[in-house]
mmCIF file of C-alpha atoms and ligand atoms in Angstrom:
data_model
loop_
_atom_site.group_PDB
_atom_site.id
_atom_site.type_symbol
_atom_site.label_atom_id
_atom_site.label_comp_id
_atom_site.label_asym_id
_atom_site.label_seq_id
_atom_site.Cartn_x
_atom_site.Cartn_y
_atom_site.Cartn_z
ATOM 1 C CA MET A 22 -107.718 -80.877 -54.290
ATOM 2 C CA ARG A 23 -110.962 -79.364 -57.062
ATOM 3 C CA LYS A 24 -112.170 -83.175 -57.998
ATOM 4 C CA GLU A 25 -111.085 -84.607 -54.192
ATOM 5 C CA SER A 26 -112.110 -82.176 -51.798
ATOM 6 C CA PRO A 27 -112.830 -78.633 -53.220
ATOM 7 C CA LEU A 28 -113.998 -77.701 -50.056
ATOM 8 C CA HIS A 29 -111.488 -78.258 -47.383
ATOM 9 C CA TYR A 30 -111.939 -77.710 -43.932
ATOM 10 C CA ASN A 31 -107.819 -77.101 -42.994
ATOM 11 C CA ARG A 32 -108.701 -78.406 -39.037
ATOM 12 C CA GLU A 33 -104.676 -77.200 -37.276
ATOM 13 C CA HIS A 34 -104.595 -73.007 -38.970
ATOM 14 C CA GLN A 35 -109.452 -73.331 -39.217
ATOM 15 C CA TYR A 36 -110.035 -72.330 -42.167
ATOM 16 C CA TRP A 37 -111.850 -73.429 -45.218
ATOM 17 C CA GLU A 38 -109.973 -73.845 -49.037
ATOM 18 C CA VAL A 39 -111.572 -73.103 -51.685
ATOM 19 C CA PHE A 40 -110.227 -75.090 -54.477
ATOM 20 C CA ARG A 41 -113.242 -74.615 -57.846
ATOM 21 C CA TYR A 42 -114.147 -71.843 -60.599
ATOM 22 C CA GLU A 43 -117.708 -72.389 -59.169
ATOM 23 C CA ASP A 44 -117.212 -71.670 -55.746
ATOM 24 C CA VAL A 45 -113.805 -69.125 -55.788
ATOM 25 C CA ASN A 46 -116.488 -66.982 -58.621
ATOM 26 C CA ARG A 47 -119.322 -66.910 -56.205
ATOM 27 C CA VAL A 48 -117.018 -66.103 -52.467
ATOM 28 C CA LEU A 49 -115.685 -63.576 -54.826
ATOM 29 C CA SER A 50 -118.719 -61.588 -56.016
ATOM 30 C CA ASP A 51 -121.668 -62.741 -53.277
ATOM 31 C CA HIS A 52 -119.857 -60.010 -50.743
ATOM 32 C CA HIS A 53 -123.473 -59.599 -48.407
ATOM 33 C CA THR A 54 -122.398 -63.625 -47.915
ATOM 34 C CA PHE A 55 -118.795 -63.664 -47.959
ATOM 35 C CA SER A 56 -117.111 -60.308 -46.318
ATOM 36 C CA SER A 57 -113.416 -58.987 -46.809
ATOM 37 C CA GLN A 58 -114.141 -57.151 -43.444
ATOM 38 C CA ASN A 59 -110.758 -59.735 -41.684
ATOM 39 C CA ARG A 60 -113.162 -60.686 -37.834
ATOM 40 C CA ARG A 61 -109.590 -62.773 -36.857
ATOM 41 C CA ARG A 62 -109.259 -62.079 -33.417
ATOM 42 C CA GLN A 63 -105.833 -60.433 -33.242
ATOM 43 C CA LYS A 64 -103.179 -59.129 -30.662
ATOM 44 C CA GLU A 65 -102.408 -56.325 -30.725
ATOM 45 C CA GLU A 66 -104.369 -52.660 -32.615
ATOM 46 C CA PRO A 67 -103.227 -52.546 -36.301
ATOM 47 C CA VAL A 68 -101.191 -50.219 -37.561
ATOM 48 C CA PHE A 69 -103.019 -49.388 -40.256
ATOM 49 C CA HIS A 70 -106.644 -48.808 -40.258
ATOM 50 C CA ASP A 71 -108.909 -51.544 -42.606
ATOM 51 C CA SER A 72 -108.882 -50.430 -46.398
ATOM 52 C CA ILE A 73 -110.476 -50.750 -48.919
ATOM 53 C CA LEU A 74 -109.511 -54.160 -49.748
ATOM 54 C CA SER A 75 -110.567 -54.989 -46.172
ATOM 55 C CA LEU A 76 -113.760 -52.990 -46.388
ATOM 56 C CA ASP A 77 -117.764 -53.319 -46.989
ATOM 57 C CA PRO A 78 -119.410 -51.098 -48.759
ATOM 58 C CA PRO A 79 -120.847 -48.540 -47.537
ATOM 59 C CA GLN A 80 -117.049 -47.333 -46.546
ATOM 60 C CA HIS A 81 -115.556 -49.605 -49.161
ATOM 61 C CA THR A 82 -117.846 -48.174 -51.999
ATOM 62 C CA LEU A 83 -116.951 -44.808 -50.851
ATOM 63 C CA LEU A 84 -113.656 -44.899 -50.863
ATOM 64 C CA ARG A 85 -112.662 -46.647 -53.475
ATOM 65 C CA SER A 86 -114.847 -43.821 -55.808
ATOM 66 C CA ILE A 87 -112.914 -40.978 -54.601
ATOM 67 C CA VAL A 88 -109.944 -42.986 -56.808
ATOM 68 C CA SER A 89 -111.433 -45.289 -58.883
ATOM 69 C CA ARG A 90 -111.300 -42.658 -62.110
ATOM 70 C CA SER A 91 -107.758 -42.087 -61.480
ATOM 71 C CA PHE A 92 -107.457 -46.114 -62.951
ATOM 72 C CA SER A 93 -109.795 -45.743 -65.644
ATOM 73 C CA PRO A 94 -108.569 -46.387 -69.356
ATOM 74 C CA ALA A 95 -109.387 -43.476 -70.078
ATOM 75 C CA PHE A 96 -107.452 -41.309 -67.891
ATOM 76 C CA LEU A 97 -103.454 -43.564 -67.684
ATOM 77 C CA ARG A 98 -103.884 -43.454 -71.588
ATOM 78 C CA GLU A 99 -101.802 -39.626 -70.353
ATOM 79 C CA TRP A 100 -99.857 -42.143 -68.743
ATOM 80 C CA GLU A 101 -98.842 -44.414 -71.806
ATOM 81 C CA PRO A 102 -95.304 -42.121 -72.857
ATOM 82 C CA ARG A 103 -94.218 -42.005 -69.510
ATOM 83 C CA ILE A 104 -94.477 -45.693 -69.088
ATOM 84 C CA ARG A 105 -92.642 -45.913 -72.233
ATOM 85 C CA THR A 106 -89.518 -43.643 -71.584
ATOM 86 C CA ILE A 107 -89.459 -45.792 -68.597
ATOM 87 C CA ALA A 108 -89.760 -48.805 -69.646
ATOM 88 C CA LYS A 109 -86.885 -48.199 -72.272
ATOM 89 C CA ASP A 110 -84.154 -46.215 -69.929
ATOM 90 C CA LEU A 111 -84.387 -49.171 -67.469
ATOM 91 C CA LEU A 112 -83.253 -51.884 -70.941
ATOM 92 C CA LEU A 113 -80.602 -48.576 -71.772
ATOM 93 C CA GLN A 114 -78.938 -49.077 -68.271
ATOM 94 C CA THR A 115 -79.331 -52.815 -68.585
ATOM 95 C CA PRO A 116 -76.114 -55.211 -69.321
ATOM 96 C CA PRO A 117 -76.054 -58.458 -70.952
ATOM 97 C CA ASP A 118 -77.011 -60.755 -68.635
ATOM 98 C CA PHE A 119 -79.299 -59.399 -66.329
ATOM 99 C CA ASP A 120 -81.464 -59.963 -63.512
ATOM 100 C CA LEU A 121 -84.400 -58.978 -64.374
ATOM 101 C CA ILE A 122 -86.566 -58.719 -61.800
ATOM 102 C CA ASN A 123 -83.694 -56.256 -59.951
ATOM 103 C CA HIS A 124 -83.033 -54.588 -63.242
ATOM 104 C CA PHE A 125 -86.271 -54.109 -64.899
ATOM 105 C CA ALA A 126 -89.496 -55.556 -63.617
ATOM 106 C CA TYR A 127 -89.140 -54.052 -60.140
ATOM 107 C CA PRO A 128 -87.800 -50.654 -60.996
ATOM 108 C CA LEU A 129 -91.462 -50.563 -63.853
ATOM 109 C CA PRO A 130 -94.283 -50.378 -62.138
ATOM 110 C CA VAL A 131 -92.760 -48.427 -58.673
ATOM 111 C CA THR A 132 -91.377 -45.905 -60.497
ATOM 112 C CA VAL A 133 -95.078 -45.228 -62.709
ATOM 113 C CA ILE A 134 -96.926 -46.272 -58.898
ATOM 114 C CA ALA A 135 -93.983 -44.026 -56.521
ATOM 115 C CA ASP A 136 -95.392 -40.778 -59.798
ATOM 116 C CA MET A 137 -98.957 -41.547 -59.681
ATOM 117 C CA MET A 138 -98.787 -40.995 -55.821
ATOM 118 C CA GLY A 139 -96.796 -38.150 -55.637
ATOM 119 C CA VAL A 140 -94.048 -39.272 -53.881
ATOM 120 C CA PRO A 141 -90.371 -39.259 -54.611
ATOM 121 C CA SER A 142 -89.499 -42.119 -56.531
ATOM 122 C CA LYS A 143 -85.844 -41.573 -55.588
ATOM 123 C CA ASP A 144 -86.906 -43.815 -52.105
ATOM 124 C CA GLN A 145 -87.332 -46.848 -53.984
ATOM 125 C CA PRO A 146 -85.127 -48.861 -52.213
ATOM 126 C CA MET A 147 -86.666 -48.320 -49.356
ATOM 127 C CA PHE A 148 -90.056 -49.230 -51.058
ATOM 128 C CA ARG A 149 -88.057 -51.807 -51.525
ATOM 129 C CA GLN A 150 -86.453 -53.301 -48.376
ATOM 130 C CA TRP A 151 -90.120 -52.613 -46.417
ATOM 131 C CA VAL A 152 -90.700 -55.049 -49.176
ATOM 132 C CA ASP A 153 -88.508 -57.235 -48.856
ATOM 133 C CA ARG A 154 -88.587 -57.464 -44.956
ATOM 134 C CA LEU A 155 -93.372 -57.513 -44.883
ATOM 135 C CA PHE A 156 -92.813 -60.502 -47.136
ATOM 136 C CA THR A 157 -90.033 -62.683 -46.451
ATOM 137 C CA MET A 158 -92.261 -65.114 -44.397
ATOM 138 C CA GLU A 159 -90.121 -67.648 -42.356
ATOM 139 C CA ASN A 160 -93.494 -69.223 -43.750
ATOM 140 C CA ASP A 161 -94.144 -73.878 -44.308
ATOM 141 C CA PRO A 162 -94.802 -72.438 -48.154
ATOM 142 C CA THR A 163 -97.586 -75.349 -47.294
ATOM 143 C CA ASN A 164 -99.888 -73.045 -44.760
ATOM 144 C CA ILE A 165 -100.831 -69.719 -45.388
ATOM 145 C CA ARG A 166 -100.535 -67.722 -41.656
ATOM 146 C CA PHE A 167 -102.666 -65.166 -40.755
ATOM 147 C CA ALA A 168 -101.169 -62.308 -38.448
ATOM 148 C CA ASP A 169 -102.989 -63.547 -35.070
ATOM 149 C CA GLU A 170 -100.699 -67.166 -35.492
ATOM 150 C CA THR A 171 -97.547 -64.691 -36.842
ATOM 151 C CA LYS A 172 -94.078 -65.766 -34.328
ATOM 152 C CA PRO A 173 -93.697 -62.305 -31.882
ATOM 153 C CA ASP A 174 -90.627 -61.617 -33.734
ATOM 154 C CA GLU A 175 -92.047 -61.692 -37.348
ATOM 155 C CA ARG A 176 -94.660 -59.156 -35.728
ATOM 156 C CA LYS A 177 -92.364 -57.438 -34.338
ATOM 157 C CA ARG A 178 -90.932 -56.527 -37.194
ATOM 158 C CA ILE A 179 -93.685 -56.634 -39.342
ATOM 159 C CA ARG A 180 -94.727 -53.356 -36.797
ATOM 160 C CA SER A 181 -91.964 -52.123 -37.006
ATOM 161 C CA VAL A 182 -91.793 -50.674 -40.523
ATOM 162 C CA GLN A 183 -95.750 -50.398 -41.304
ATOM 163 C CA MET A 184 -95.094 -48.097 -38.505
ATOM 164 C CA ASP A 185 -91.944 -46.483 -40.656
ATOM 165 C CA MET A 186 -94.763 -46.406 -43.609
ATOM 166 C CA LYS A 187 -97.817 -44.943 -42.256
ATOM 167 C CA GLN A 188 -94.802 -41.922 -40.867
ATOM 168 C CA TYR A 189 -92.678 -41.219 -43.810
ATOM 169 C CA PHE A 190 -96.256 -41.011 -45.521
ATOM 170 C CA ARG A 191 -97.709 -38.847 -42.681
ATOM 171 C CA ASP A 192 -95.128 -37.011 -43.471
ATOM 172 C CA ILE A 193 -96.147 -36.421 -46.669
ATOM 173 C CA VAL A 194 -100.228 -35.675 -46.616
ATOM 174 C CA HIS A 195 -98.671 -32.637 -44.760
ATOM 175 C CA GLU A 196 -96.538 -31.815 -46.335
ATOM 176 C CA ARG A 197 -99.878 -32.192 -49.365
ATOM 177 C CA LYS A 198 -102.090 -30.168 -47.141
ATOM 178 C CA GLN A 199 -99.884 -27.224 -47.378
ATOM 179 C CA ARG A 200 -99.380 -27.701 -50.518
ATOM 180 C CA PRO A 201 -101.933 -29.532 -53.619
ATOM 181 C CA GLN A 202 -100.132 -31.276 -56.655
ATOM 182 C CA ASN A 203 -101.260 -32.957 -58.910
ATOM 183 C CA ASP A 204 -101.526 -36.933 -57.517
ATOM 184 C CA LEU A 205 -103.825 -39.350 -55.452
ATOM 185 C CA ILE A 206 -101.741 -37.859 -52.548
ATOM 186 C CA SER A 207 -103.678 -34.979 -53.189
ATOM 187 C CA LEU A 208 -106.139 -36.748 -54.325
ATOM 188 C CA LEU A 209 -107.078 -37.890 -51.333
ATOM 189 C CA VAL A 210 -106.005 -35.169 -48.863
ATOM 190 C CA ASP A 211 -108.484 -32.148 -50.549
ATOM 191 C CA SER A 212 -112.126 -35.262 -49.762
ATOM 192 C CA HIS A 213 -110.067 -35.489 -45.882
ATOM 193 C CA SER A 214 -110.089 -31.979 -46.554
ATOM 194 C CA HIS A 215 -114.582 -31.910 -47.622
ATOM 195 C CA GLY A 216 -114.284 -34.218 -44.275
ATOM 196 C CA GLN A 217 -115.165 -37.857 -46.985
ATOM 197 C CA ILE A 218 -112.424 -39.718 -45.188
ATOM 198 C CA SER A 219 -110.229 -39.530 -41.892
ATOM 199 C CA GLU A 220 -106.421 -39.028 -42.222
ATOM 200 C CA GLU A 221 -106.105 -42.683 -41.131
ATOM 201 C CA GLU A 222 -107.670 -43.763 -43.892
ATOM 202 C CA ILE A 223 -106.028 -41.779 -46.212
ATOM 203 C CA LEU A 224 -102.017 -43.334 -44.574
ATOM 204 C CA SER A 225 -103.901 -46.729 -44.709
ATOM 205 C CA PHE A 226 -104.603 -46.106 -48.467
ATOM 206 C CA CYS A 227 -101.450 -45.016 -49.151
ATOM 207 C CA PHE A 228 -99.982 -48.261 -48.310
ATOM 208 C CA LEU A 229 -102.589 -50.813 -50.114
ATOM 209 C CA LEU A 230 -101.322 -48.368 -53.333
ATOM 210 C CA LEU A 231 -97.811 -48.567 -52.897
ATOM 211 C CA LEU A 232 -97.919 -51.764 -51.985
ATOM 212 C CA ALA A 233 -100.712 -53.911 -54.596
ATOM 213 C CA GLY A 234 -99.189 -50.933 -57.120
ATOM 214 C CA HIS A 235 -95.944 -52.439 -57.815
ATOM 215 C CA ILE A 236 -95.722 -56.135 -55.761
ATOM 216 C CA THR A 237 -98.018 -58.389 -58.740
ATOM 217 C CA THR A 238 -97.447 -56.458 -61.376
ATOM 218 C CA THR A 239 -93.476 -57.341 -60.472
ATOM 219 C CA ASN A 240 -94.500 -60.737 -60.359
ATOM 220 C CA LEU A 241 -96.318 -60.534 -63.709
ATOM 221 C CA ILE A 242 -93.706 -59.231 -65.858
ATOM 222 C CA GLY A 243 -91.235 -61.937 -64.401
ATOM 223 C CA ASN A 244 -93.763 -64.677 -64.733
ATOM 224 C CA ALA A 245 -94.633 -63.559 -68.853
ATOM 225 C CA VAL A 246 -91.095 -63.930 -69.247
ATOM 226 C CA PHE A 247 -90.309 -66.684 -67.566
ATOM 227 C CA SER A 248 -93.486 -68.471 -69.093
ATOM 228 C CA LEU A 249 -91.292 -67.840 -73.023
ATOM 229 C CA ALA A 250 -88.038 -69.343 -71.644
ATOM 230 C CA GLU A 251 -89.965 -72.261 -70.602
ATOM 231 C CA ASP A 252 -92.039 -72.533 -74.242
ATOM 232 C CA PRO A 253 -89.850 -71.290 -77.300
ATOM 233 C CA GLU A 254 -92.262 -71.462 -79.810
ATOM 234 C CA THR A 255 -94.951 -68.474 -77.699
ATOM 235 C CA TYR A 256 -91.578 -66.473 -77.569
ATOM 236 C CA ARG A 257 -90.934 -66.892 -81.155
ATOM 237 C CA LEU A 258 -94.912 -65.826 -81.751
ATOM 238 C CA VAL A 259 -94.963 -63.139 -79.875
ATOM 239 C CA GLN A 260 -91.057 -61.897 -80.885
ATOM 240 C CA LYS A 261 -92.497 -61.782 -84.484
ATOM 241 C CA ASP A 262 -95.766 -60.334 -84.135
ATOM 242 C CA HIS A 263 -96.334 -57.631 -80.808
ATOM 243 C CA GLY A 264 -100.184 -57.625 -81.467
ATOM 244 C CA HIS A 265 -99.783 -61.426 -79.508
ATOM 245 C CA ILE A 266 -98.810 -59.340 -76.802
ATOM 246 C CA PRO A 267 -102.519 -58.778 -75.183
ATOM 247 C CA LEU A 268 -103.621 -61.907 -75.517
ATOM 248 C CA PHE A 269 -100.549 -63.703 -73.956
ATOM 249 C CA ILE A 270 -100.106 -61.190 -70.920
ATOM 250 C CA GLU A 271 -104.069 -62.816 -70.307
ATOM 251 C CA GLU A 272 -102.207 -66.300 -70.697
ATOM 252 C CA VAL A 273 -100.224 -65.593 -68.532
ATOM 253 C CA LEU A 274 -102.160 -63.990 -65.363
ATOM 254 C CA ARG A 275 -104.882 -67.402 -65.941
ATOM 255 C CA TYR A 276 -101.687 -69.672 -65.290
ATOM 256 C CA HIS A 277 -99.203 -68.168 -62.985
ATOM 257 C CA SER A 278 -101.509 -65.967 -61.661
ATOM 258 C CA PRO A 279 -99.335 -63.266 -59.814
ATOM 259 C CA VAL A 280 -102.017 -63.528 -56.199
ATOM 260 C CA ARG A 281 -102.197 -66.646 -55.894
ATOM 261 C CA PHE A 282 -105.451 -66.712 -53.271
ATOM 262 C CA VAL A 283 -107.865 -64.013 -52.077
ATOM 263 C CA THR A 284 -109.597 -64.574 -48.663
ATOM 264 C CA ARG A 285 -113.494 -63.710 -47.312
ATOM 265 C CA THR A 286 -115.255 -64.631 -43.948
ATOM 266 C CA ALA A 287 -118.375 -66.449 -44.089
ATOM 267 C CA ALA A 288 -121.228 -63.198 -42.497
ATOM 268 C CA HIS A 289 -124.028 -65.903 -41.733
ATOM 269 C CA ASP A 290 -123.847 -70.309 -42.508
ATOM 270 C CA VAL A 291 -123.731 -70.944 -46.236
ATOM 271 C CA ARG A 292 -123.920 -73.374 -48.179
ATOM 272 C CA LEU A 293 -120.952 -73.847 -50.219
ATOM 273 C CA GLY A 294 -119.731 -77.309 -52.718
ATOM 274 C CA GLY A 295 -121.677 -79.277 -50.375
ATOM 275 C CA GLU A 296 -120.938 -78.368 -47.735
ATOM 276 C CA THR A 297 -122.171 -75.745 -44.420
ATOM 277 C CA LEU A 298 -119.871 -72.840 -43.709
ATOM 278 C CA HIS A 299 -121.171 -71.820 -40.967
ATOM 279 C CA ALA A 300 -120.819 -67.670 -39.710
ATOM 280 C CA GLY A 301 -117.658 -65.922 -38.732
ATOM 281 C CA GLU A 302 -115.693 -68.949 -40.430
ATOM 282 C CA THR A 303 -112.662 -67.553 -42.694
ATOM 283 C CA VAL A 304 -112.953 -68.378 -45.466
ATOM 284 C CA VAL A 305 -109.564 -69.015 -48.659
ATOM 285 C CA ALA A 306 -110.907 -68.898 -52.298
ATOM 286 C CA TRP A 307 -107.939 -70.119 -53.875
ATOM 287 C CA ILE A 308 -107.691 -67.650 -57.451
ATOM 288 C CA ALA A 309 -104.362 -69.590 -58.546
ATOM 289 C CA SER A 310 -106.842 -73.043 -58.820
ATOM 290 C CA ALA A 311 -110.599 -72.117 -60.702
ATOM 291 C CA ASN A 312 -107.441 -70.263 -63.276
ATOM 292 C CA ARG A 313 -106.365 -74.113 -63.391
ATOM 293 C CA ASP A 314 -109.765 -75.686 -62.972
ATOM 294 C CA GLU A 315 -110.936 -78.148 -66.518
ATOM 295 C CA GLN A 316 -114.819 -77.472 -65.931
ATOM 296 C CA VAL A 317 -114.232 -73.643 -67.341
ATOM 297 C CA PHE A 318 -110.255 -73.756 -69.208
ATOM 298 C CA ASP A 319 -109.765 -76.847 -71.706
ATOM 299 C CA ARG A 320 -106.094 -78.243 -71.546
ATOM 300 C CA PRO A 321 -105.815 -76.022 -68.458
ATOM 301 C CA ASP A 322 -102.861 -77.123 -67.444
ATOM 302 C CA ARG A 323 -101.052 -75.577 -70.653
ATOM 303 C CA PHE A 324 -99.644 -72.401 -71.876
ATOM 304 C CA ILE A 325 -101.735 -71.536 -74.810
ATOM 305 C CA ALA A 326 -100.702 -68.139 -76.190
ATOM 306 C CA ASN A 327 -103.765 -66.634 -77.960
ATOM 307 C CA ARG A 328 -106.703 -68.408 -75.856
ATOM 308 C CA LYS A 329 -109.342 -66.386 -75.544
ATOM 309 C CA PRO A 330 -112.114 -66.915 -74.554
ATOM 310 C CA ASN A 331 -110.423 -66.237 -71.090
ATOM 311 C CA PRO A 332 -112.093 -65.291 -68.126
ATOM 312 C CA HIS A 333 -109.883 -66.428 -65.292
ATOM 313 C CA LEU A 334 -109.422 -64.393 -62.583
ATOM 314 C CA ALA A 335 -106.282 -63.054 -61.532
ATOM 315 C CA PHE A 336 -107.369 -59.449 -60.730
ATOM 316 C CA GLY A 337 -110.409 -60.482 -58.959
ATOM 317 C CA LYS A 338 -113.984 -60.449 -58.959
ATOM 318 C CA GLY A 339 -116.390 -58.276 -57.968
ATOM 319 C CA ILE A 340 -116.948 -55.197 -55.689
ATOM 320 C CA HIS A 341 -112.842 -56.306 -54.318
ATOM 321 C CA PHE A 342 -112.251 -56.578 -58.962
ATOM 322 C CA CYS A 343 -108.803 -54.854 -58.806
ATOM 323 C CA LEU A 344 -109.077 -51.557 -59.153
ATOM 324 C CA GLY A 345 -104.819 -51.908 -61.119
ATOM 325 C CA ALA A 346 -106.326 -54.391 -63.539
ATOM 326 C CA PRO A 347 -106.197 -50.663 -66.128
ATOM 327 C CA LEU A 348 -102.718 -50.199 -65.514
ATOM 328 C CA ALA A 349 -101.261 -53.894 -64.759
ATOM 329 C CA ARG A 350 -101.932 -54.731 -68.097
ATOM 330 C CA MET A 351 -101.152 -51.686 -69.621
ATOM 331 C CA GLU A 352 -97.061 -51.824 -67.863
ATOM 332 C CA ALA A 353 -97.594 -56.150 -68.682
ATOM 333 C CA GLN A 354 -97.301 -55.023 -72.697
ATOM 334 C CA ILE A 355 -95.119 -51.804 -72.512
ATOM 335 C CA ALA A 356 -92.728 -53.971 -70.601
ATOM 336 C CA MET A 357 -92.731 -57.127 -72.925
ATOM 337 C CA GLN A 358 -93.785 -54.165 -76.174
ATOM 338 C CA ALA A 359 -89.949 -53.001 -75.333
ATOM 339 C CA LEU A 360 -88.683 -55.958 -74.213
ATOM 340 C CA LEU A 361 -89.274 -57.965 -77.254
ATOM 341 C CA SER A 362 -87.407 -55.046 -78.575
ATOM 342 C CA HIS A 363 -84.680 -55.182 -76.695
ATOM 343 C CA TRP A 364 -84.372 -58.801 -77.960
ATOM 344 C CA ASN A 365 -84.837 -58.431 -81.594
ATOM 345 C CA ARG A 366 -81.764 -60.579 -82.527
ATOM 346 C CA LYS A 367 -82.208 -63.444 -79.837
ATOM 347 C CA GLU A 368 -83.495 -66.812 -80.935
ATOM 348 C CA GLN A 369 -84.700 -67.852 -77.070
ATOM 349 C CA ILE A 370 -84.752 -66.305 -73.486
ATOM 350 C CA GLN A 371 -82.523 -68.763 -71.318
ATOM 351 C CA ILE A 372 -82.665 -68.605 -67.534
ATOM 352 C CA GLN A 373 -80.009 -69.158 -65.229
ATOM 353 C CA GLU A 374 -81.186 -68.138 -62.157
ATOM 354 C CA ALA A 375 -84.396 -68.462 -61.180
ATOM 355 C CA ARG A 376 -85.561 -67.732 -57.340
ATOM 356 C CA PRO A 377 -89.449 -67.732 -56.426
ATOM 357 C CA VAL A 378 -90.761 -64.826 -54.275
ATOM 358 C CA LYS A 379 -90.923 -67.406 -50.470
ATOM 359 C CA THR A 380 -94.338 -65.652 -49.925
ATOM 360 C CA VAL A 381 -97.726 -68.122 -50.916
ATOM 361 C CA PHE A 382 -99.514 -65.545 -51.437
ATOM 362 C CA LEU A 383 -97.335 -64.072 -54.751
ATOM 363 C CA ASN A 384 -96.539 -66.208 -57.098
ATOM 364 C CA GLY A 385 -93.495 -64.979 -59.201
ATOM 365 C CA TYR A 386 -89.735 -64.454 -59.148
ATOM 366 C CA GLU A 387 -87.332 -62.288 -56.780
ATOM 367 C CA LYS A 388 -84.217 -62.862 -59.120
ATOM 368 C CA LEU A 389 -84.521 -63.722 -62.494
ATOM 369 C CA THR A 390 -81.212 -63.505 -64.166
ATOM 370 C CA ILE A 391 -80.889 -63.488 -68.290
ATOM 371 C CA ALA A 392 -78.433 -65.484 -70.468
HETATM 372 C C1 LIG B 424 -107.778 -55.645 -55.005
HETATM 373 C C2 LIG B 424 -104.464 -58.921 -58.388
HETATM 374 C C3 LIG B 424 -102.100 -54.633 -59.853
HETATM 375 C C4 LIG B 424 -104.080 -51.979 -56.759
HETATM 376 C C5 LIG B 424 -106.934 -56.569 -56.355
HETATM 377 C C6 LIG B 424 -107.130 -58.487 -55.912
HETATM 378 C C7 LIG B 424 -106.574 -59.002 -56.532
HETATM 379 C C8 LIG B 424 -106.251 -58.373 -57.139
HETATM 380 C C9 LIG B 424 -106.395 -60.694 -56.815
HETATM 381 C C10 LIG B 424 -109.155 -57.919 -55.111
HETATM 382 C C11 LIG B 424 -108.511 -59.469 -53.721
HETATM 383 C C12 LIG B 424 -109.197 -59.251 -52.646
HETATM 384 O O1 LIG B 424 -110.448 -59.941 -53.569
HETATM 385 O O2 LIG B 424 -109.027 -59.617 -51.920
HETATM 386 C C13 LIG B 424 -104.122 -57.803 -58.681
HETATM 387 C C14 LIG B 424 -101.962 -58.408 -59.769
HETATM 388 C C15 LIG B 424 -102.677 -57.691 -60.180
HETATM 389 C C16 LIG B 424 -102.599 -56.507 -59.515
HETATM 390 C C17 LIG B 424 -102.658 -59.649 -60.651
HETATM 391 C C18 LIG B 424 -101.023 -57.074 -61.188
HETATM 392 C C19 LIG B 424 -100.531 -57.971 -62.269
HETATM 393 C C20 LIG B 424 -103.052 -53.840 -59.060
HETATM 394 C C21 LIG B 424 -102.586 -52.445 -58.933
HETATM 395 C C22 LIG B 424 -102.552 -51.811 -59.255
HETATM 396 C C23 LIG B 424 -103.841 -52.733 -57.532
HETATM 397 C C24 LIG B 424 -101.303 -51.963 -60.404
HETATM 398 C C25 LIG B 424 -102.493 -50.469 -57.974
HETATM 399 C C26 LIG B 424 -102.734 -49.160 -57.137
HETATM 400 C C27 LIG B 424 -105.481 -52.652 -56.149
HETATM 401 C C28 LIG B 424 -106.796 -52.039 -54.649
HETATM 402 C C29 LIG B 424 -107.756 -53.923 -54.831
HETATM 403 C C30 LIG B 424 -106.769 -54.932 -55.599
HETATM 404 C C31 LIG B 424 -106.837 -50.905 -54.425
HETATM 405 C C32 LIG B 424 -108.374 -53.510 -53.574
HETATM 406 C C33 LIG B 424 -110.259 -52.913 -54.626
HETATM 407 C C34 LIG B 424 -111.019 -53.008 -53.283
HETATM 408 O O3 LIG B 424 -110.971 -54.171 -52.670
HETATM 409 O O4 LIG B 424 -112.002 -52.691 -54.100
HETATM 410 N N1 LIG B 424 -105.796 -56.413 -56.442
HETATM 411 N N2 LIG B 424 -103.806 -56.111 -58.761
HETATM 412 N N3 LIG B 424 -103.739 -53.524 -57.966
HETATM 413 N N4 LIG B 424 -105.193 -53.880 -56.507
HETATM 414 FE FE1 LIG B 424 -104.415 -55.830 -57.655
#
């Protein structure tokens, strides 16, 4: 598609698809032209109001600034020992043959984000059920469907999960109003008490943080282990010297991008990749394709564990650049250090069963059994 149809109009679903690095980069970087607000018509009032992900400045800037310090590398250093302990404890409990996702790649980031937010991590089984029900789209894997295209029964199911989540967060928010703690929800409640944000905005933020804070990182860890199984040479390299882990993780982000695409709306008519996009049209920017663009990456279809430079777009770009990127990188690096130490006698990684996740949006596995 990058060569033959770098800008493709999907007539059936009425959106533009953008494939080349240069164009994806422009869509992500130019928020004046490519708005994050979803302007497609919705059949019903959404359960959650727009989160920062789908807001433009100035609301976006304000909301992001409230929590951004909590995700800075300096602040996150305080979390490092706790994340190492969680990783170690999880591996102590695993049987020799285990499902990496269920026993490790899922519980690690969900425990961390739950702790940071101040929601009980014992509620994890419920979070997993929510995620499974939200992302088990009976999707045609070649198509992206938007909220306005979901079938009535699917819409009902998604709304019911979102309503459960909203009530769950509402109870915690009310509790924090009485007894503030040192956590993200208390920080949001404090901004609310100073009149900066509404309670609806807190609830949408919680919804976004809980989901964005773990489903993507689960996939990153799963994809990293999958890469080690696919490429024994890389496994030997990182096993011998854990110093290679940071660059290896960047290559996993490029080669197996956990988030495949993001969407935008053209704010006004614009020329892109030789085509004219009209105001109000939806744009799907394929991160996964941009990250394999031969114009930018040397031998893009080869996994090169120590690739440098590696200007991948896996965390997006511009004002919506992933808030949790430093956290995701730290979690993935700690996870790999713990796993490689756990496997220090293993000659190679063998996978018995790899079951991919059931949504086009995310790239990863819901089951990955290690022999
Ligand atoms: C935004 C990917 C982990 C929170 C984004 C965006 C991408 C992304 C591509 C940009 C969306 C857009 O431009 O529309 C990833 C990947 C992750 C990851 C690949 C893991 C490997 C996390 C974690 C958190 C997080 C751990 C923790 C809370 C967010 C938030 C935004 C965001 C809040 C919205 C930022 C904004 O709109 O200003 N992420 N993410 N993400 N991510 Fe992540």
